[in-house]
Coordinates of N, CA and C in Angstrom, one line a residue:
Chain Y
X1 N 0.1 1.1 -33.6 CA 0.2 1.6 -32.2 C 1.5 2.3 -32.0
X2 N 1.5 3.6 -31.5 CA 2.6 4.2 -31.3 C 3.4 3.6 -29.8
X3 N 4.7 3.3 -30.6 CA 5.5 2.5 -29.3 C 6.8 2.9 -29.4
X4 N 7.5 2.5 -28.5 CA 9.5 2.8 -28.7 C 9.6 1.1 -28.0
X5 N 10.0 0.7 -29.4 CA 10.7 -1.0 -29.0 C 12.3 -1.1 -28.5
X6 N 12.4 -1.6 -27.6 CA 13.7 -1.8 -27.7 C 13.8 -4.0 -27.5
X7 N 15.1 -3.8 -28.0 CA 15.5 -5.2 -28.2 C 17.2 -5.3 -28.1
X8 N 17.5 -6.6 -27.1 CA 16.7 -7.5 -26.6 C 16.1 -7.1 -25.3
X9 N 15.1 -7.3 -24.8 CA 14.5 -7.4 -23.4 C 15.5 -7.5 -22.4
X10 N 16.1 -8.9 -22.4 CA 16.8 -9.2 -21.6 C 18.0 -10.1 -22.4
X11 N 19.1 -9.9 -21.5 CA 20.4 -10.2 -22.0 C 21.3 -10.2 -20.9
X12 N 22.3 -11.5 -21.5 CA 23.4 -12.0 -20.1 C 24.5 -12.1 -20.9
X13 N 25.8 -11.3 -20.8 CA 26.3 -11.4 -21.6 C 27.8 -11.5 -20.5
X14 N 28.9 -11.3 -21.6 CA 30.6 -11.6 -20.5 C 31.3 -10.1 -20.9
X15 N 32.1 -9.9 -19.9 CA 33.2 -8.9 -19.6 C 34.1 -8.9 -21.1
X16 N 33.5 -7.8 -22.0 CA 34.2 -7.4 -23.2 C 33.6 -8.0 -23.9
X17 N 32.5 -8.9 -24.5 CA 32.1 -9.0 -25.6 C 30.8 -8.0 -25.9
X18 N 31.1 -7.5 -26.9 CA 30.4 -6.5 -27.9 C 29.0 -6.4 -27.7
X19 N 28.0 -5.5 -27.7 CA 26.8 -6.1 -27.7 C 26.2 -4.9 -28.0
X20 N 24.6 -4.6 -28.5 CA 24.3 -3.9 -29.2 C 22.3 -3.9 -28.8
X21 N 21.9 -2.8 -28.0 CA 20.9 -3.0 -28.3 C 19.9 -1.6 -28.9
X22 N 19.2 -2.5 -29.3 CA 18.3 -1.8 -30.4 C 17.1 -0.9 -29.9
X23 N 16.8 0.2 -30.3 CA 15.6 1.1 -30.4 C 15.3 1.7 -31.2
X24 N 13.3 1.5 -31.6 CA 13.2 2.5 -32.6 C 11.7 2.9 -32.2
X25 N 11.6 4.0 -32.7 CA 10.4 4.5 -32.5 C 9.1 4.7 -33.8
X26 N 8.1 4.4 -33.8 CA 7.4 4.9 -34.8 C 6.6 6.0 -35.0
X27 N 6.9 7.0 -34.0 CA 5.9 8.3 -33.8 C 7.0 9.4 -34.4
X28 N 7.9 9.3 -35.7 CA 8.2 10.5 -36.1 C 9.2 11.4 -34.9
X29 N 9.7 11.1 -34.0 CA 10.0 11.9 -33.1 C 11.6 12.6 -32.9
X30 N 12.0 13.7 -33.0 CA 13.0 14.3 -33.2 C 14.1 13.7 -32.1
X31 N 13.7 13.8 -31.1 CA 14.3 13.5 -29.6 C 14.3 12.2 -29.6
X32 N 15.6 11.1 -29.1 CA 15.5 9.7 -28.5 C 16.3 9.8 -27.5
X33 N 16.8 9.2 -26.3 CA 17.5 9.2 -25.0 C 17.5 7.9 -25.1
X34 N 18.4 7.3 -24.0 CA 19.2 6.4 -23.4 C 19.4 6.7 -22.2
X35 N 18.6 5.9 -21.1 CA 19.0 6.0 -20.0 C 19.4 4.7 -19.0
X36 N 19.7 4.6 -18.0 CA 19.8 3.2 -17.0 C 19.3 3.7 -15.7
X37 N 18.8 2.4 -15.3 CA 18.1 2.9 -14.0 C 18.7 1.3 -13.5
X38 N 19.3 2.2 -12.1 CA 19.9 1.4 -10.9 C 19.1 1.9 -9.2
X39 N 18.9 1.0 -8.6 CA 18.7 0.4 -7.3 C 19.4 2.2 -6.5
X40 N 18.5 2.8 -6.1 CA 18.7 4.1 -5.7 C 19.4 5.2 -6.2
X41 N 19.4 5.0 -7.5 CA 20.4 6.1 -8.4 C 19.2 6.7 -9.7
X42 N 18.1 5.8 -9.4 CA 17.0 6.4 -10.6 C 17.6 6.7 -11.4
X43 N 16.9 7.1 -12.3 CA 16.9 7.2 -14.1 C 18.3 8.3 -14.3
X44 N 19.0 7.6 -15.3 CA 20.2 8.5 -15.4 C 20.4 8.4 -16.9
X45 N 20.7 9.7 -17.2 CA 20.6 9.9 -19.0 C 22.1 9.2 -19.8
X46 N 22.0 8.5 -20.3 CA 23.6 8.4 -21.3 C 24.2 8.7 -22.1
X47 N 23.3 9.1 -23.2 CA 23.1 9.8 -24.5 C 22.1 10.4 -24.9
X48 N 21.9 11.1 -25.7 CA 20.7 11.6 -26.5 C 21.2 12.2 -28.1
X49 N 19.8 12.1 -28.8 CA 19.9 12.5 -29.7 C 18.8 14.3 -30.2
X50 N 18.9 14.9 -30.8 CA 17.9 15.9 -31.0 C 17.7 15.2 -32.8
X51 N 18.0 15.0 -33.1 CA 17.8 14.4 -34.7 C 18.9 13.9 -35.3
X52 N 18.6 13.2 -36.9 CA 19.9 12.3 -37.4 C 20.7 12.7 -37.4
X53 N 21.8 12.2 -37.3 CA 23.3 12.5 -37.1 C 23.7 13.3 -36.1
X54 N 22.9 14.1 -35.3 CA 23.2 14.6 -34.1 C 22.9 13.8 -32.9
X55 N 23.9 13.5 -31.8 CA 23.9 13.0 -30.6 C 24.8 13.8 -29.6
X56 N 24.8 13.6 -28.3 CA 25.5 14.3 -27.6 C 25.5 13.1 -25.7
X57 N 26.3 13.7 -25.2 CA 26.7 13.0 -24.2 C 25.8 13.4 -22.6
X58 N 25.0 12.4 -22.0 CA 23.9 12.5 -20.8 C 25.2 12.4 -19.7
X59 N 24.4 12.2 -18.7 CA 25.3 12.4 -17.6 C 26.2 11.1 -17.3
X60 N 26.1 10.0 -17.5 CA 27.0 8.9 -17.6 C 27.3 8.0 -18.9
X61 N 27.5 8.7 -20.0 CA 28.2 8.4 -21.4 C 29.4 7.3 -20.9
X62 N 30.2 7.3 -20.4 CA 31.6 6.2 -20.2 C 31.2 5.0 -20.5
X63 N 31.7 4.4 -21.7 CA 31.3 3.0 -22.3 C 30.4 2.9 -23.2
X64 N 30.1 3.6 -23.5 CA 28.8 3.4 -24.2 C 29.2 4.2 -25.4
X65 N 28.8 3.9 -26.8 CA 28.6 4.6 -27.7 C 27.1 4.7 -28.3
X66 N 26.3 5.6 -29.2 CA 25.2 5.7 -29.9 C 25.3 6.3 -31.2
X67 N 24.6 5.9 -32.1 CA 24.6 6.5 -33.2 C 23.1 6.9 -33.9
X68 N 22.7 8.0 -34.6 CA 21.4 8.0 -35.0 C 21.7 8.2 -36.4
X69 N 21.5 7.1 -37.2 CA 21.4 7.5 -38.5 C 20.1 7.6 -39.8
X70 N 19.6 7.1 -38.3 CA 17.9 6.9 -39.0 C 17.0 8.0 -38.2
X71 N 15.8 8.4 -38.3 CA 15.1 9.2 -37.1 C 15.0 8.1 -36.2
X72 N 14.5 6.9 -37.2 CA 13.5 6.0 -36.1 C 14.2 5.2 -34.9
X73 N 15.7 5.0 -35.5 CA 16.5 4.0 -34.5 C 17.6 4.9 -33.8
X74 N 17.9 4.4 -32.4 CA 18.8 4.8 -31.9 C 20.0 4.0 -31.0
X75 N 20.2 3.2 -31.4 CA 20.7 2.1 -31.1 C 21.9 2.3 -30.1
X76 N 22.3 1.7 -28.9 CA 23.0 1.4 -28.3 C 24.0 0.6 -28.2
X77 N 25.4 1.1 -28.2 CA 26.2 -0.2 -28.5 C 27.3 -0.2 -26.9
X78 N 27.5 -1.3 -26.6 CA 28.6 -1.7 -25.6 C 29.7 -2.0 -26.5
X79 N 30.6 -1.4 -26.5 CA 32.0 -2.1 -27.1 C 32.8 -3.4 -25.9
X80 N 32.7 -2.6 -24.9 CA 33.5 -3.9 -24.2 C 33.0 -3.8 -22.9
X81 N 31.6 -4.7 -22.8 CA 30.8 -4.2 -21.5 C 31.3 -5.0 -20.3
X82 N 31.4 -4.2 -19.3 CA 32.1 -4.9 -18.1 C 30.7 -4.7 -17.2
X83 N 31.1 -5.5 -15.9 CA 29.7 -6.0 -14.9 C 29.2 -4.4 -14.7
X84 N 30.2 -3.1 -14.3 CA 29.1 -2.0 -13.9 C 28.2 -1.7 -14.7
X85 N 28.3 -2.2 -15.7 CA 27.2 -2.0 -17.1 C 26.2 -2.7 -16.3
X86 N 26.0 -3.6 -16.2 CA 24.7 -4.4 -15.6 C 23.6 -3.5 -15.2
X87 N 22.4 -3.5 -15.5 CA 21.3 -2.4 -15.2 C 20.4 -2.5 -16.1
X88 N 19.5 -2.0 -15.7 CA 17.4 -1.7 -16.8 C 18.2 -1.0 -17.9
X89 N 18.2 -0.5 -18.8 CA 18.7 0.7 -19.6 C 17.1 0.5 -20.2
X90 N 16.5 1.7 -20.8 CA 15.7 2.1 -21.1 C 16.2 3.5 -22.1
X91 N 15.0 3.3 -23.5 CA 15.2 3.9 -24.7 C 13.8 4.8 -24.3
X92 N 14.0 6.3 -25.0 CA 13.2 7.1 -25.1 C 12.4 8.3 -26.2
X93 N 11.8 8.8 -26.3 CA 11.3 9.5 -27.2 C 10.4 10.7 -27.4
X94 N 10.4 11.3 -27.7 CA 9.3 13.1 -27.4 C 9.4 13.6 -29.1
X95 N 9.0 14.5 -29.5 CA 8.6 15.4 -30.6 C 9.1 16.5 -29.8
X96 N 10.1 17.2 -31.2 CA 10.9 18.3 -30.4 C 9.9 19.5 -31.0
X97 N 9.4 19.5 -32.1 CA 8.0 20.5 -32.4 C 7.2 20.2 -31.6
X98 N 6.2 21.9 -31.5 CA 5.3 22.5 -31.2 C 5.5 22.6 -29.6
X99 N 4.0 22.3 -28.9 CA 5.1 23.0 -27.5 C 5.0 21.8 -26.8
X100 N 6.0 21.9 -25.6 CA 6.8 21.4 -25.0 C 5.7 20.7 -24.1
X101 N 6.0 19.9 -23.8 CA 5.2 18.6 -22.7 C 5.9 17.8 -21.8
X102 N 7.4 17.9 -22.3 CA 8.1 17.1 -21.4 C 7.6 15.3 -21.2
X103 N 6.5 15.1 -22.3 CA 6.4 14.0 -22.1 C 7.4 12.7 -22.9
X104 N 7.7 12.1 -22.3 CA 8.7 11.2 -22.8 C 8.3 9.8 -23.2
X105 N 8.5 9.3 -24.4 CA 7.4 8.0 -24.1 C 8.8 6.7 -24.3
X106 N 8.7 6.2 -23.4 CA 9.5 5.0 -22.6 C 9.4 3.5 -23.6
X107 N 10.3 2.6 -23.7 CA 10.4 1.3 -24.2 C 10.1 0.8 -22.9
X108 N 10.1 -0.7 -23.3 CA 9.4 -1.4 -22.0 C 11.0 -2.0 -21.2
X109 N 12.4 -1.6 -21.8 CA 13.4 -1.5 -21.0 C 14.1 -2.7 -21.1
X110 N 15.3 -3.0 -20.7 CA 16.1 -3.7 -21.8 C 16.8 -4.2 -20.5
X111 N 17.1 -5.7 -20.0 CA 17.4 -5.8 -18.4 C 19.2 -6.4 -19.0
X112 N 20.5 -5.7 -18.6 CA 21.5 -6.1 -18.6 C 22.1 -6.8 -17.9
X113 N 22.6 -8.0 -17.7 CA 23.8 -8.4 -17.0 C 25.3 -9.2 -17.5
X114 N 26.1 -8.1 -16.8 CA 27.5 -8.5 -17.4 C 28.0 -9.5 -16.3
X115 N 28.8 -10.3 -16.6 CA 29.3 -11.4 -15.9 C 31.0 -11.1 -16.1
Chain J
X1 N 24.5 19.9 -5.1 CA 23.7 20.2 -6.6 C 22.6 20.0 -6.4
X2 N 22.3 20.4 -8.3 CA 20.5 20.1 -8.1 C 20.6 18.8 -8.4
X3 N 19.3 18.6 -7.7 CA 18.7 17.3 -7.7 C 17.4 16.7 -7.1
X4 N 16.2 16.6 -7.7 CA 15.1 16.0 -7.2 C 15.1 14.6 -6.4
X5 N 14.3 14.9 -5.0 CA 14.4 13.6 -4.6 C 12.8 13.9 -3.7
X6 N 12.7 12.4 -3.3 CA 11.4 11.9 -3.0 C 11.3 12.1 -1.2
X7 N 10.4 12.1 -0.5 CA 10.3 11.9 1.1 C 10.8 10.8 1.6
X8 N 9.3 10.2 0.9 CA 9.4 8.5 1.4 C 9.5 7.4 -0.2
X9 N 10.5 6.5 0.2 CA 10.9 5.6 -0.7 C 9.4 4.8 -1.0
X10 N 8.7 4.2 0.2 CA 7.5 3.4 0.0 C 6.6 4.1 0.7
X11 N 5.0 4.0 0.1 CA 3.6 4.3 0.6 C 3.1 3.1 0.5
X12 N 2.1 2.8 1.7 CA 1.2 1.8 1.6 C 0.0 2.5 1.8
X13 N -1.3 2.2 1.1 CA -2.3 2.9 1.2 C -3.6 1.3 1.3
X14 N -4.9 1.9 1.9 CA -5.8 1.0 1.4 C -6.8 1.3 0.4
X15 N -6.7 0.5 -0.5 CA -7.7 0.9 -1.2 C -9.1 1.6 -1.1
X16 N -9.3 2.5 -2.2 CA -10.4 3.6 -1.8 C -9.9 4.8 -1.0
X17 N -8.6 5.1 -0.5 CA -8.5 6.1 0.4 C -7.7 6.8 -0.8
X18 N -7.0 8.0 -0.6 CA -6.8 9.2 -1.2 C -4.7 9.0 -0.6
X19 N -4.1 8.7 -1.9 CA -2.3 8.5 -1.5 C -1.6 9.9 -2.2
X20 N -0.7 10.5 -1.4 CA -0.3 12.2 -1.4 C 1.4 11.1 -1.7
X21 N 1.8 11.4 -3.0 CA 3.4 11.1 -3.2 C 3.8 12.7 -3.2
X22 N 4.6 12.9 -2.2 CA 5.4 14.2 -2.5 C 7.1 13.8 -3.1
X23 N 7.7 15.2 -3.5 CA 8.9 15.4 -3.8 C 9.5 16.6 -3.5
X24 N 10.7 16.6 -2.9 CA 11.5 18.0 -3.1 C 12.6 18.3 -4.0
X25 N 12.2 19.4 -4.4 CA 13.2 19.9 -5.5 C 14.7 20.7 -5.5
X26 N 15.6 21.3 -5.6 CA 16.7 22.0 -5.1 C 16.4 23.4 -5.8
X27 N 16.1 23.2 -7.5 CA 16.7 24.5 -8.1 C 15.7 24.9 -8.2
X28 N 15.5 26.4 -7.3 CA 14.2 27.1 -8.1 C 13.9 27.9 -9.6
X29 N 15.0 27.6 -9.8 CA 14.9 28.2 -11.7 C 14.1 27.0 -12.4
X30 N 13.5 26.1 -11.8 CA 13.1 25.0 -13.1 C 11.7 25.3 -13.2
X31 N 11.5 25.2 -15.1 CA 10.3 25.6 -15.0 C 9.0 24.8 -14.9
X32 N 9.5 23.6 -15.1 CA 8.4 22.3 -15.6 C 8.9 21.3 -14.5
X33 N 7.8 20.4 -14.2 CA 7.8 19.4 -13.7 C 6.7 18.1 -14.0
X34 N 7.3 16.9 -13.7 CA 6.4 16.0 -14.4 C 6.4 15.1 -13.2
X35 N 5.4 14.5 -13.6 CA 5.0 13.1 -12.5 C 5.0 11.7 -13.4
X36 N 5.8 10.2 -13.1 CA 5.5 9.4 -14.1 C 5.5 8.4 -12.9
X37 N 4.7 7.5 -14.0 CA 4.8 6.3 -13.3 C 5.2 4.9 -13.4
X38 N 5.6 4.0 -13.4 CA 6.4 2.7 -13.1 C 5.8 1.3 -12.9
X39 N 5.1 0.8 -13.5 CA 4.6 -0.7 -13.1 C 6.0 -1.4 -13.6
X40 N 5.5 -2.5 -12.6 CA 6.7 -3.5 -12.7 C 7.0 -4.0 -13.9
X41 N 8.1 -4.2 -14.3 CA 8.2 -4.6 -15.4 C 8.4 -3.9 -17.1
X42 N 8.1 -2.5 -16.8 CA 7.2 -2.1 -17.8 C 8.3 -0.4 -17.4
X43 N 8.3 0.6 -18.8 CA 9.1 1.7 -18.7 C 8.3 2.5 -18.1
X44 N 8.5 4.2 -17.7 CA 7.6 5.1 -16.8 C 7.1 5.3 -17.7
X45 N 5.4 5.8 -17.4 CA 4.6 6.4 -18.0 C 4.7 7.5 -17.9
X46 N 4.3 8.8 -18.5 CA 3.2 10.3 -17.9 C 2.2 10.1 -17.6
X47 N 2.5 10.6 -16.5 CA 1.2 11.2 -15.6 C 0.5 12.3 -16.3
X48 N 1.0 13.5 -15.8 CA 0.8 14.5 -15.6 C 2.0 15.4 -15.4
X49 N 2.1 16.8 -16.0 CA 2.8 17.4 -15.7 C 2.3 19.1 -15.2
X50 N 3.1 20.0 -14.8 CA 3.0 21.4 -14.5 C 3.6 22.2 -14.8
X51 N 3.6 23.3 -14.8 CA 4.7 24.6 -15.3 C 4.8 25.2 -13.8
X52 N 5.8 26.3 -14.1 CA 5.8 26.7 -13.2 C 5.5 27.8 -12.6
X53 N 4.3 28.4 -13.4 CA 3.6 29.7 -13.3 C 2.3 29.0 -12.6
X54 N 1.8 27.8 -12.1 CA 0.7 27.3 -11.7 C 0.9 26.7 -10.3
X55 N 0.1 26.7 -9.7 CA 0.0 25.8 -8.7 C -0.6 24.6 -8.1
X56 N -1.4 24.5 -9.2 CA -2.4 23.2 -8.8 C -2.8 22.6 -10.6
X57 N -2.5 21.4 -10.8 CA -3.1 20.8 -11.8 C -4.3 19.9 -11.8
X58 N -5.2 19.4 -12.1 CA -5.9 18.4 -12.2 C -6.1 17.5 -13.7
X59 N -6.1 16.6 -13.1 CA -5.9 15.0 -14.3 C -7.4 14.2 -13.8
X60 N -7.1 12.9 -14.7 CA -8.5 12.1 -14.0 C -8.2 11.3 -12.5
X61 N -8.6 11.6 -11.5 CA -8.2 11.1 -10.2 C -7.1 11.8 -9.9
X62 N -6.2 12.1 -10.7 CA -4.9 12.9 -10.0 C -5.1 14.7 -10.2
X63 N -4.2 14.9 -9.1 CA -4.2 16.2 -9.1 C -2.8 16.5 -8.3
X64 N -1.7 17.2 -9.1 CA -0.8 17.9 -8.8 C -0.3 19.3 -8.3
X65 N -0.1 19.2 -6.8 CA 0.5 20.2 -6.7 C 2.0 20.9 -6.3
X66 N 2.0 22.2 -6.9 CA 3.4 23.0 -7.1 C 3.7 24.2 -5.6
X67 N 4.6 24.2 -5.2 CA 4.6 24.9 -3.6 C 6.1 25.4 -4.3
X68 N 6.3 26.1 -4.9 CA 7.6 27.1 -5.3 C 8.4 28.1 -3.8
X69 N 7.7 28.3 -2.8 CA 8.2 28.8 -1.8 C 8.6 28.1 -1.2
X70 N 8.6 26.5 -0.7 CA 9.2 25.5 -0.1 C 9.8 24.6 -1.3
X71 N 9.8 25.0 -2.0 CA 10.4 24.1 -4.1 C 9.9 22.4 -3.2
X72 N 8.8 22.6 -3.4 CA 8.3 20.8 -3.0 C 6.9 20.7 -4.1
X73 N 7.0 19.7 -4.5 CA 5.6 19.0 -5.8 C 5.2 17.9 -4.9
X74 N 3.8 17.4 -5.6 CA 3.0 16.6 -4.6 C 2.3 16.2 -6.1
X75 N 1.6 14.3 -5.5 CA 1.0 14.1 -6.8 C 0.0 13.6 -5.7
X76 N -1.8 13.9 -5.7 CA -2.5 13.0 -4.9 C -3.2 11.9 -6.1
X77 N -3.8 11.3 -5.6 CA -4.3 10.3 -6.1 C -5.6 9.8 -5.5
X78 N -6.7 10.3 -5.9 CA -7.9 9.8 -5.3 C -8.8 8.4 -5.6
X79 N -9.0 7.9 -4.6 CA -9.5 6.8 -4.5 C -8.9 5.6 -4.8
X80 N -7.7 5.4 -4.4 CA -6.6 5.0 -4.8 C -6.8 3.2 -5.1
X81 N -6.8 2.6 -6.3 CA -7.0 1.8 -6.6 C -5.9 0.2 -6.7
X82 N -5.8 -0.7 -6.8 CA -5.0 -1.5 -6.7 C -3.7 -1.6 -8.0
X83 N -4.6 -1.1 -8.9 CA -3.7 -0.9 -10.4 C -2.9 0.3 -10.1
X84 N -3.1 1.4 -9.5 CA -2.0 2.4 -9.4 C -1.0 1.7 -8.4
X85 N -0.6 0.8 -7.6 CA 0.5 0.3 -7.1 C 1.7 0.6 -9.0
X86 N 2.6 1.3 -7.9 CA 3.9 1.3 -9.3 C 4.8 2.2 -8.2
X87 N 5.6 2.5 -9.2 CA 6.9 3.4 -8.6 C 6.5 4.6 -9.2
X88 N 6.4 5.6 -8.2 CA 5.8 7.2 -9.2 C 7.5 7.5 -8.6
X89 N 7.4 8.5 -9.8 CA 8.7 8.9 -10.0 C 8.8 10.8 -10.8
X90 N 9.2 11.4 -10.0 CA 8.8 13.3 -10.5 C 10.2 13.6 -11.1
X91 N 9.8 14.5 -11.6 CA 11.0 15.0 -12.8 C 11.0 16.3 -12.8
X92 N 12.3 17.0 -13.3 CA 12.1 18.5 -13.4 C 13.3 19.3 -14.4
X93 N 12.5 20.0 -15.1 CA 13.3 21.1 -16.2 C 14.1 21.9 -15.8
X94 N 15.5 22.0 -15.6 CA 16.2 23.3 -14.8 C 15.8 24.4 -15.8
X95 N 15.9 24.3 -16.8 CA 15.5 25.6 -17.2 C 14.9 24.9 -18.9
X96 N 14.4 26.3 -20.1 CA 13.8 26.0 -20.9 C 15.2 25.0 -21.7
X97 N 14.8 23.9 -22.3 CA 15.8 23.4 -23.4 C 16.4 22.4 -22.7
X98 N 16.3 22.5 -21.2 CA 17.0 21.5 -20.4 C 16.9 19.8 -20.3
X99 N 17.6 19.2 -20.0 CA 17.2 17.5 -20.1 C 16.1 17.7 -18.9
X100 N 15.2 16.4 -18.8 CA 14.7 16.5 -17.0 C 15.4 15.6 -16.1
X101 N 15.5 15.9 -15.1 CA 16.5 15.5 -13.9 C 15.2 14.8 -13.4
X102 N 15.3 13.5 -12.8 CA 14.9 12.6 -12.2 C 14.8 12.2 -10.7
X103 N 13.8 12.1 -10.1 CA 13.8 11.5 -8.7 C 14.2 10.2 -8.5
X104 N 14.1 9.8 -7.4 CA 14.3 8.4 -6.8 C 13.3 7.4 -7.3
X105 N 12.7 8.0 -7.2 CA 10.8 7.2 -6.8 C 10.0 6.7 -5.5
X106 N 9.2 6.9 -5.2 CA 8.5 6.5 -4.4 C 7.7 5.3 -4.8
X107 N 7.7 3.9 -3.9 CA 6.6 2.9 -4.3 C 5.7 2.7 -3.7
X108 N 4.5 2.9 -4.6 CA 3.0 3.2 -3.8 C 2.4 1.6 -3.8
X109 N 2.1 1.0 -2.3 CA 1.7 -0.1 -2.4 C 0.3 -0.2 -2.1
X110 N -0.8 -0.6 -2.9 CA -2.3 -0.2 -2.3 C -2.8 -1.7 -2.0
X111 N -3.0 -1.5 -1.0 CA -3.9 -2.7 0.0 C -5.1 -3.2 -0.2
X112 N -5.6 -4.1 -0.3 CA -7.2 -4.3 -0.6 C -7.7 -4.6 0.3

C-alpha cells in the first residue's frame, strides 16, 4: 500500500531534550515536506526536500533541522524543542516527474507537546 | 501578502442537501489550485484540483469552481453525506515551481 509513515504519532516530551521524528515514503517520490498545523495558522511549510541531499528552508524553519539522505526518509529532528514547538507536524510527499498535480500525499501526522 | 483564506470557519449542512465550501484568494498570478480534505485524526487528502485556464471542474459528487475576476474558488459537494464531515482546506500555486500556500479550513459539519 502506498503510504508516508511518520513516527512517533504522538509524543510528550521537555524543554531541550532532543527528539527526532521519522518519515518515509514508499512511492519513489522526489519531493518530501514538513509541515505543522496550529489552531488558525493552518498548514505551514518547515522544510522541504526536492531529492537526496538536497533540502531547503519553508516558511518557519527556526528549530528545526532535516536531513534527506535516503529518497525514502526525511526525518525531522528537534535539537532543543521548547513548548512553541508543540503542534500536529505532518510529513509529505508528490513525484516531481511527469506533470504536475499538486497532489501531496500526507502522513497520518505526528501530535507534539513540549512541556 | 498573499494568502488563501476561507469565508466561513464552520458549515453545518443536513444530510442529502448540496454544501458550497468557498475560498478567497489574494494573488492573481497563481496557476493551480487544490481542494483537500481533513478527517479527524488523519493528514489532508486530495480532493480535487484546477488550473487556471478553467473554470469549472467535476470529480465524483464534487465539483469545483474557479471565478479568477473576483480570485475566489468554491468546492460543492452534492448530496452531502455524513462521512464528508472533515475540515476541507484549498491551496494555491503562486506561480509554476512554487510551494502551495494553504487556507485556514473550513469545518463541514453534516447532520443526519
Amino acid at each position: 500500500e502506498a503510504q508516508v509513515t511518520q513516527n512517533p504519532r504522538y509524543l510528550i516530551t521537555v524543554t531541550g531534550k532532543k527528539l527526532t521524528v521519522t518519515c518515509s515514503q514508499n512511492m519513489n517520490h522526489e519531493y518530501m515536506s514538513w509541515y505543522r498545523q496550529d489552531p488558525g495558522l493552518g498548514l505551514r511549510q518547515i522544510y522541504y526536500s526536492m531529492n537526496v541531499e538536497v533540502t531547503d528552508k519553508g516558511d518557519v524553519p527556526e528549530g528545526y533541522k532535516v536531513s534527506r539522505k535516503e529518497k525514502r526518509n526525511f526525518p525531522l529532528i528537534l535539537e532543543s524543542p521548547s513548548p512553541n514547538q508543540t503542534s500536529l507536524y505532518f510529513c509529505a510527499s508528490r513525484p516531481l516527474r511527469g506533470t504536475f498535480t499538486g497532489e501531496l500525499f500526507f502522513g497520518e501526522g505526528s501530535r507534539l507537546t513540549v512541556l | 501578502g498573499e494568502s488563501v483564506g476561507l469565508h466561513l470557519p464552520t458549515l453545518s449542512v443536513q444530510e442529502g442537501d448540496n454544501s458550497i465550501i468557498n475560498c478567497a484568494y489574494s494573488n492573481s498570478a497563481s496557476d493551480y489550485f487544490i481542494w483537500y480534505k481533513q478527517e479527524s485524526g488523519k493528514g489532508p487528502q486530495f480532493i480535487i484540483d484546477i488550473r487556471s485556464n478553467m473554470d469549472k471542474r467535476q470529480g465524483q459528487r464534487v465539483t469545483v469552481l474557479l471565478n479568477k475576476t473576483v480570485k475566489h474558488l468554491s468546492l460543492q459537494i452534492a448530496a452531502t453525506q455524513p462521512g464528508d464531515s472533515a475540515v476541507y482546506f484549498c491551496a494555491e500555486r503562486p506561480y509554476q515551481g512554487g510551494k502551495l500556500i494553504f487556507g485556514q479550513g473550513t469545518e463541514l459539519s453534516v447532520k443526519p
